[in-house]
CSV table of C-alpha atoms and ligand atoms in Angstrom, one decimal:
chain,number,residue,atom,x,y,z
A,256,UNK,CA,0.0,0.0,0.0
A,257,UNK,CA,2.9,2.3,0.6
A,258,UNK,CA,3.5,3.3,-3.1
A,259,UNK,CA,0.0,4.9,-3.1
A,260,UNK,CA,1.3,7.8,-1.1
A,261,UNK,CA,4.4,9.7,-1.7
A,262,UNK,CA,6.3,10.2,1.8
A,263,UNK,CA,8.7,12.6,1.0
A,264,UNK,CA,6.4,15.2,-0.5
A,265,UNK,CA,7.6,17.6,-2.5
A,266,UNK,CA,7.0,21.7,-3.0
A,267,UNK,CA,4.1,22.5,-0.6
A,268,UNK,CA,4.5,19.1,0.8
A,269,UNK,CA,8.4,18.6,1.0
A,270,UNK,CA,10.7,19.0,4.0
A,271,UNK,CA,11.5,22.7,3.7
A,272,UNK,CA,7.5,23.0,4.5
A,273,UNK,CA,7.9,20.4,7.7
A,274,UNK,CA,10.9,22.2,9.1
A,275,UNK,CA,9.1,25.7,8.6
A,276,UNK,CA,6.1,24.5,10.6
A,277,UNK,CA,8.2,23.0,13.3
A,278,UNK,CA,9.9,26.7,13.5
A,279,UNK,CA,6.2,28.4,13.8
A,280,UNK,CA,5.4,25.8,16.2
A,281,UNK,CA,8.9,26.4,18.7
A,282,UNK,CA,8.0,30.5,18.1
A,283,UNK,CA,4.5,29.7,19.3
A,284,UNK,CA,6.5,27.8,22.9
A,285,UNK,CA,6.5,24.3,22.0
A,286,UNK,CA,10.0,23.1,23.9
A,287,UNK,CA,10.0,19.4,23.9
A,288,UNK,CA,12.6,18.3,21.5
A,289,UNK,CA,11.3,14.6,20.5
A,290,UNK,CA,8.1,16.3,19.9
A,291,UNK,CA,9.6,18.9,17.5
A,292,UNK,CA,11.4,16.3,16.1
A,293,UNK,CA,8.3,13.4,15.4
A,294,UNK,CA,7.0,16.3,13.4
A,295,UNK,CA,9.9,16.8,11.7
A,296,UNK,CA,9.9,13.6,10.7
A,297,UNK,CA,5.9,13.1,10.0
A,298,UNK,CA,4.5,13.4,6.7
A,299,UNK,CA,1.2,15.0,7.8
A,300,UNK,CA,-0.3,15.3,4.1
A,301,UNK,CA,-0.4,11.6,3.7
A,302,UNK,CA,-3.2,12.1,6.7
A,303,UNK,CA,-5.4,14.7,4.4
A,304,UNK,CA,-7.2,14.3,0.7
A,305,UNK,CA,-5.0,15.0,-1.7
A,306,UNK,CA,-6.8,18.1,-2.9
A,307,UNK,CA,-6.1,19.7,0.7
A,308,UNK,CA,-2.9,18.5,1.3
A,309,UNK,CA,-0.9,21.9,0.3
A,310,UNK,CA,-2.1,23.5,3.0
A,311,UNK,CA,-1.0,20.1,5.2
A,312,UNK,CA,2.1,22.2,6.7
A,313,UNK,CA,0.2,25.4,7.7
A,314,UNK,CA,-0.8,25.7,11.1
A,315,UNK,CA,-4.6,24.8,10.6
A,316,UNK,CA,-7.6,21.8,11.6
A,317,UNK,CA,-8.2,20.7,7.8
A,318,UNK,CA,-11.4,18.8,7.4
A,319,UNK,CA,-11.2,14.8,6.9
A,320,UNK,CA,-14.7,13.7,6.2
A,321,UNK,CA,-17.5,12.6,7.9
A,322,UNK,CA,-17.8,16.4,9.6
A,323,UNK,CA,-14.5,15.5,11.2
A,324,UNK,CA,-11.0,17.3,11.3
A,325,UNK,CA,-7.1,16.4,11.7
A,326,UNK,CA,-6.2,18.7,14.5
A,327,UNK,CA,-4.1,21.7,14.4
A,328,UNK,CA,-0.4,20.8,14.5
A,329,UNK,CA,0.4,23.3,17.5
A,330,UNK,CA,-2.7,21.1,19.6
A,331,UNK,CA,-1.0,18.0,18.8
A,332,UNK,CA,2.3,19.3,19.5
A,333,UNK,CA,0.8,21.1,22.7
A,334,UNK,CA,-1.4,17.7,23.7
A,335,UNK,CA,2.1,15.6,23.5
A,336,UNK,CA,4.3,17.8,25.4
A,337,UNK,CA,2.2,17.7,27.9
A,338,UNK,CA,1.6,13.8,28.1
A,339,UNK,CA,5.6,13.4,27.8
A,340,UNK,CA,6.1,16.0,30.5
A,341,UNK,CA,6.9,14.0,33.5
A,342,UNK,CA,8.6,10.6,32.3
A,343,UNK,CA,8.8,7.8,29.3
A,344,UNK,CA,5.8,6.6,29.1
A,345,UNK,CA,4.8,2.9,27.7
A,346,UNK,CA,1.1,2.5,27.2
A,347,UNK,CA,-0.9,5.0,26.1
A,348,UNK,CA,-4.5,5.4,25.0
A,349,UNK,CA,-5.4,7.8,22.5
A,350,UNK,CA,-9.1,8.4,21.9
A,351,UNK,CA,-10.5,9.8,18.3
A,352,UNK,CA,-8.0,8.6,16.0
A,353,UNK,CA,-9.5,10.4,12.9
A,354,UNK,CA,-6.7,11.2,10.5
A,355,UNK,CA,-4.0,9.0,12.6
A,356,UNK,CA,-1.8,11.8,12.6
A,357,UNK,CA,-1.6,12.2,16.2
A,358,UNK,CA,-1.4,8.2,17.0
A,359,UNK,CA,1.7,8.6,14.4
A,360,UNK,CA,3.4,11.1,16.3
A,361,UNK,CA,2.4,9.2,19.8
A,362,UNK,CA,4.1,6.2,18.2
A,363,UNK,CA,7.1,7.3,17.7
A,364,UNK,CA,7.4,8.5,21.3
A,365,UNK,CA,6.3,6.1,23.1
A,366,UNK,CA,6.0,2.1,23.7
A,367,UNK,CA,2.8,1.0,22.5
A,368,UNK,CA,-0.4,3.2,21.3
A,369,UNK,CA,-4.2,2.0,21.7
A,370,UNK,CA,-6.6,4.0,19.4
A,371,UNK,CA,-9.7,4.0,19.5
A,372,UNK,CA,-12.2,5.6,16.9
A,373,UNK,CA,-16.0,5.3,16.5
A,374,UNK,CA,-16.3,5.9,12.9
A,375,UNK,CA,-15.0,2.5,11.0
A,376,UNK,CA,-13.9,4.4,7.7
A,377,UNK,CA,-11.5,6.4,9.6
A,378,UNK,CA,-10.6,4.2,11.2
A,379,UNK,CA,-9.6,2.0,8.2
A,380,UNK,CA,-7.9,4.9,6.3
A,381,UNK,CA,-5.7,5.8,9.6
A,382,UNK,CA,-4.6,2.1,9.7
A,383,UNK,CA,-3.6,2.2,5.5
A,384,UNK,CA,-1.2,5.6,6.2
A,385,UNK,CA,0.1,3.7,9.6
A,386,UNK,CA,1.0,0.7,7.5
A,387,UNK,CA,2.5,2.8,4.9
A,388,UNK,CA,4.6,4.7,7.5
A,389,UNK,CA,5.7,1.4,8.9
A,390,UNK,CA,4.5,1.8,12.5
A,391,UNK,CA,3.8,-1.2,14.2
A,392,UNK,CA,3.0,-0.3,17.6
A,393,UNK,CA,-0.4,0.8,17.3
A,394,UNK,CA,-3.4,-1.4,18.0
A,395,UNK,CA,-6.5,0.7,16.3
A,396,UNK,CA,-10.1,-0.5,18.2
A,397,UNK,CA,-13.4,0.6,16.1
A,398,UNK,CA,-15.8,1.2,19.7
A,399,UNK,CA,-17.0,4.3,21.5
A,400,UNK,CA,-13.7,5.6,23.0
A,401,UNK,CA,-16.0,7.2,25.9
A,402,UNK,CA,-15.9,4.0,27.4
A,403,UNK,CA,-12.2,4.1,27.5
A,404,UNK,CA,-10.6,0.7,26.4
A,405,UNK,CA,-10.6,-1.7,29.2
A,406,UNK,CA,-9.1,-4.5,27.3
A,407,UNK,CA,-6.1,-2.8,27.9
A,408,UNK,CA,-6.1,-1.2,30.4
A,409,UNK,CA,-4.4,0.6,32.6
A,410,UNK,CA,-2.5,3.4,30.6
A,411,UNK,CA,0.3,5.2,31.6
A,412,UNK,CA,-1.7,8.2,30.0
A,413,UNK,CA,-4.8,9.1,27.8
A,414,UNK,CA,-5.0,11.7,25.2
A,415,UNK,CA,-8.4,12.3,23.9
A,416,UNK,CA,-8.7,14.3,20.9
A,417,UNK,CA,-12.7,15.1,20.8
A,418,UNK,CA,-14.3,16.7,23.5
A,419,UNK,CA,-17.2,15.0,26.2
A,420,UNK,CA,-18.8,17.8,28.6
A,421,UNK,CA,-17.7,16.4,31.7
A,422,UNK,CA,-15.0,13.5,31.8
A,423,UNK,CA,-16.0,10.4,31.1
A,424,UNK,CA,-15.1,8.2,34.2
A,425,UNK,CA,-14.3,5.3,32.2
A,426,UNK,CA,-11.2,7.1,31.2
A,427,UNK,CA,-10.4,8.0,34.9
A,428,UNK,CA,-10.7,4.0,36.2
A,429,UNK,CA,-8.6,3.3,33.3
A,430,UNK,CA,-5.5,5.8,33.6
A,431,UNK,CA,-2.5,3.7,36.2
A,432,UNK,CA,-2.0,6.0,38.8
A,433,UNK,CA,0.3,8.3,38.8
A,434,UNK,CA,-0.9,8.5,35.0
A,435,UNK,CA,-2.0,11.7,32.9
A,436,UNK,CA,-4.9,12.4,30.9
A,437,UNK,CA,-5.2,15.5,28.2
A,438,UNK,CA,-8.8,16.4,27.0
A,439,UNK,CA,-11.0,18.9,25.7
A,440,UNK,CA,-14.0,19.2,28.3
A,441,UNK,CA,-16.9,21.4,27.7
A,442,UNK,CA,-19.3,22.9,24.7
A,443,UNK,CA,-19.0,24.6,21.7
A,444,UNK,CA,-16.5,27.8,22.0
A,445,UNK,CA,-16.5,27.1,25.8
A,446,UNK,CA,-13.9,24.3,25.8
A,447,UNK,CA,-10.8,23.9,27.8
A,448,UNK,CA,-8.0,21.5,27.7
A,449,UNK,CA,-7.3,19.8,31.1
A,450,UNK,CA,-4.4,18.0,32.4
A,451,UNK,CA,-5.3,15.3,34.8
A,452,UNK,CA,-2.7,13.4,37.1
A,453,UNK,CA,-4.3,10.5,38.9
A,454,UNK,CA,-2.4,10.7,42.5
A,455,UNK,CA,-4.7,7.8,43.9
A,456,UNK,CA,-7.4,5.5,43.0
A,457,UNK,CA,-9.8,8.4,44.1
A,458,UNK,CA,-7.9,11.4,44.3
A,459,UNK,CA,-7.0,13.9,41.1
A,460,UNK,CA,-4.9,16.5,40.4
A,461,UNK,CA,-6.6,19.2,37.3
A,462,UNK,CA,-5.1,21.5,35.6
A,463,UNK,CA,-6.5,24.0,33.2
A,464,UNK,CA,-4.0,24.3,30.3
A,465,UNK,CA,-5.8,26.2,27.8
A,466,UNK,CA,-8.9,27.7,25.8
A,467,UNK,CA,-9.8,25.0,23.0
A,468,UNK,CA,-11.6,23.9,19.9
A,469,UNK,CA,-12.7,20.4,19.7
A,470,UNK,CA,-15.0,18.3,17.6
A,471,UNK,CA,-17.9,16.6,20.1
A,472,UNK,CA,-17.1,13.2,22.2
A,473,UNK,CA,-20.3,11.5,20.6
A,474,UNK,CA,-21.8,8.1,21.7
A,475,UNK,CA,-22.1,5.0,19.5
A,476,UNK,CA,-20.3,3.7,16.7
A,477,UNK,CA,-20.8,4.1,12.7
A,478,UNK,CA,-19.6,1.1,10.2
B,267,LIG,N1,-6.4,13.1,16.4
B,267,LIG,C1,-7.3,13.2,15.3
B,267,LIG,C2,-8.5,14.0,15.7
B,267,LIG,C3,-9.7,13.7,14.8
B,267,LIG,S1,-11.1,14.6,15.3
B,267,LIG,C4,-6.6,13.8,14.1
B,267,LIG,O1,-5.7,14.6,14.3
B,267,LIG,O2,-6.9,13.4,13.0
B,267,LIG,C5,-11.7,13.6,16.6
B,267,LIG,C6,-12.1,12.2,16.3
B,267,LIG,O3,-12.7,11.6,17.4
B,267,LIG,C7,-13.0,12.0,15.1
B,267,LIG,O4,-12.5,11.1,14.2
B,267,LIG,C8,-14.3,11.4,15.8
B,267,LIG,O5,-15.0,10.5,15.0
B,267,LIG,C9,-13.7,10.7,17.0
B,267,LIG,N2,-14.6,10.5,18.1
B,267,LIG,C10,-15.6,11.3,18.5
B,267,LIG,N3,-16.3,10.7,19.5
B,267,LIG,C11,-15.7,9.4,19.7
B,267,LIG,C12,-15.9,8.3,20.6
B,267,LIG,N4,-16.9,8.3,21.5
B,267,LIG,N5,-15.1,7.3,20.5
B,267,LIG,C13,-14.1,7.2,19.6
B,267,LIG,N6,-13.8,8.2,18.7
B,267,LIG,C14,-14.6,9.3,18.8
């Protein structure tokens, strides 16, 4: 599958256009070098049509179908850093894979990434650009991430990329303690980005990071 998409890119696409977002992303305070670095290295247009995929190094949500969007670099770059923040981390449960773009960059930083995504033709186009980048420590779930992954579980840390209005609690039973989550909680235009440390089994630390823009948590699954 891996001849389908060209890797290197070239122009808009090439590595002059990756190292030039990485620069706007360390001017806008992202400071973790293997982060910098994974999106370096990531070709972020393979996870966007074609027909969008100049504008795949800009600093923008691009749409991906099914009224869904491939986050903003700087989120993914902020979302990391802050997951990374503390130690290495071996499992790690990311919620909404969409595009895969995120789980690519989680890969390559940590252990082993479990990704779950409710919308199966997502899910199947994330797995095809996963291949083709030859990672091989993801395990992709098709289910309703709200209910975490207990399969799994427990996970170092948890990074949901689609936001519920309160946390689900799922995701809280699941984290190890002395884990982290990152997630969007809250409506439209009122969302923040929170940073939770689980210090015991019924005690957590929160901490508001930021003002963001998420797609909905929504419940159920779509084949
Ligand atoms: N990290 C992705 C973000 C995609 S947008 C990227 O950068 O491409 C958020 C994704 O979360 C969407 O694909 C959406 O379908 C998915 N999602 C929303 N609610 C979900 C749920 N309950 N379980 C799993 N995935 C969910």
């Amino acid at each position: 599958m891996a001849e389908q998409f060209n890797l290197r890119g070239s122009g808009m696409t090439s590595q002059r256009a990756r190292d030039r977002l990485v620069a706007s992303l360390e001017a806008q305070g992202i400071v973790s070098r293997d982060v910098l670095k994974a999106i370096q290295s990531t070709p972020r247009h393979i996870f966007i049509d074609e027909a969008l995929a100049h504008g795949a190094y800009e600093n923008n949500a691009l749409p991906i179908g099914y009224n869904q969007t491939i986050s903003q670099p700087y989120i993914v770059a902020r979302m990391t850093e802050l997951l990374l923040a503390d130690k290495p981390l071996h499992k790690v449960l990311e919620v909404g894979t969409g595009s895969g773009y995120q789980t690519a960059i989680l890969a390559q930083l940590v252990d082993s990434v479990y990704s779950v995504e409710r919308i199966k033709p997502l899910q199947e186009r994330a797995k095809v650009r996963l291949h083709a980048m030859q990672i091989d420590n993801v395990t992709l779930q098709h289910s309703d991430g709200g209910m975490g992954l207990a399969r799994f579980a427990p996970y170092d840390a948890i990074l949901v990329t689609a936001a519920p209005d309160q946390v689900p609690v799922e995701l809280l039973s699941q984290l190890a303690i002395g884990g982290t989550m990152v997630i969007p909680v809250g409506a439209a235009q009122e969302q923040q980005l929170k940073l939770i440390t689980k210090k015991s089994a019924s005690h957590y630390d929160t901490k508001i990071v930021e003002a963001v823009n998420f797609v909905p948590l929504l419940s159920g699954v779509i084949s």
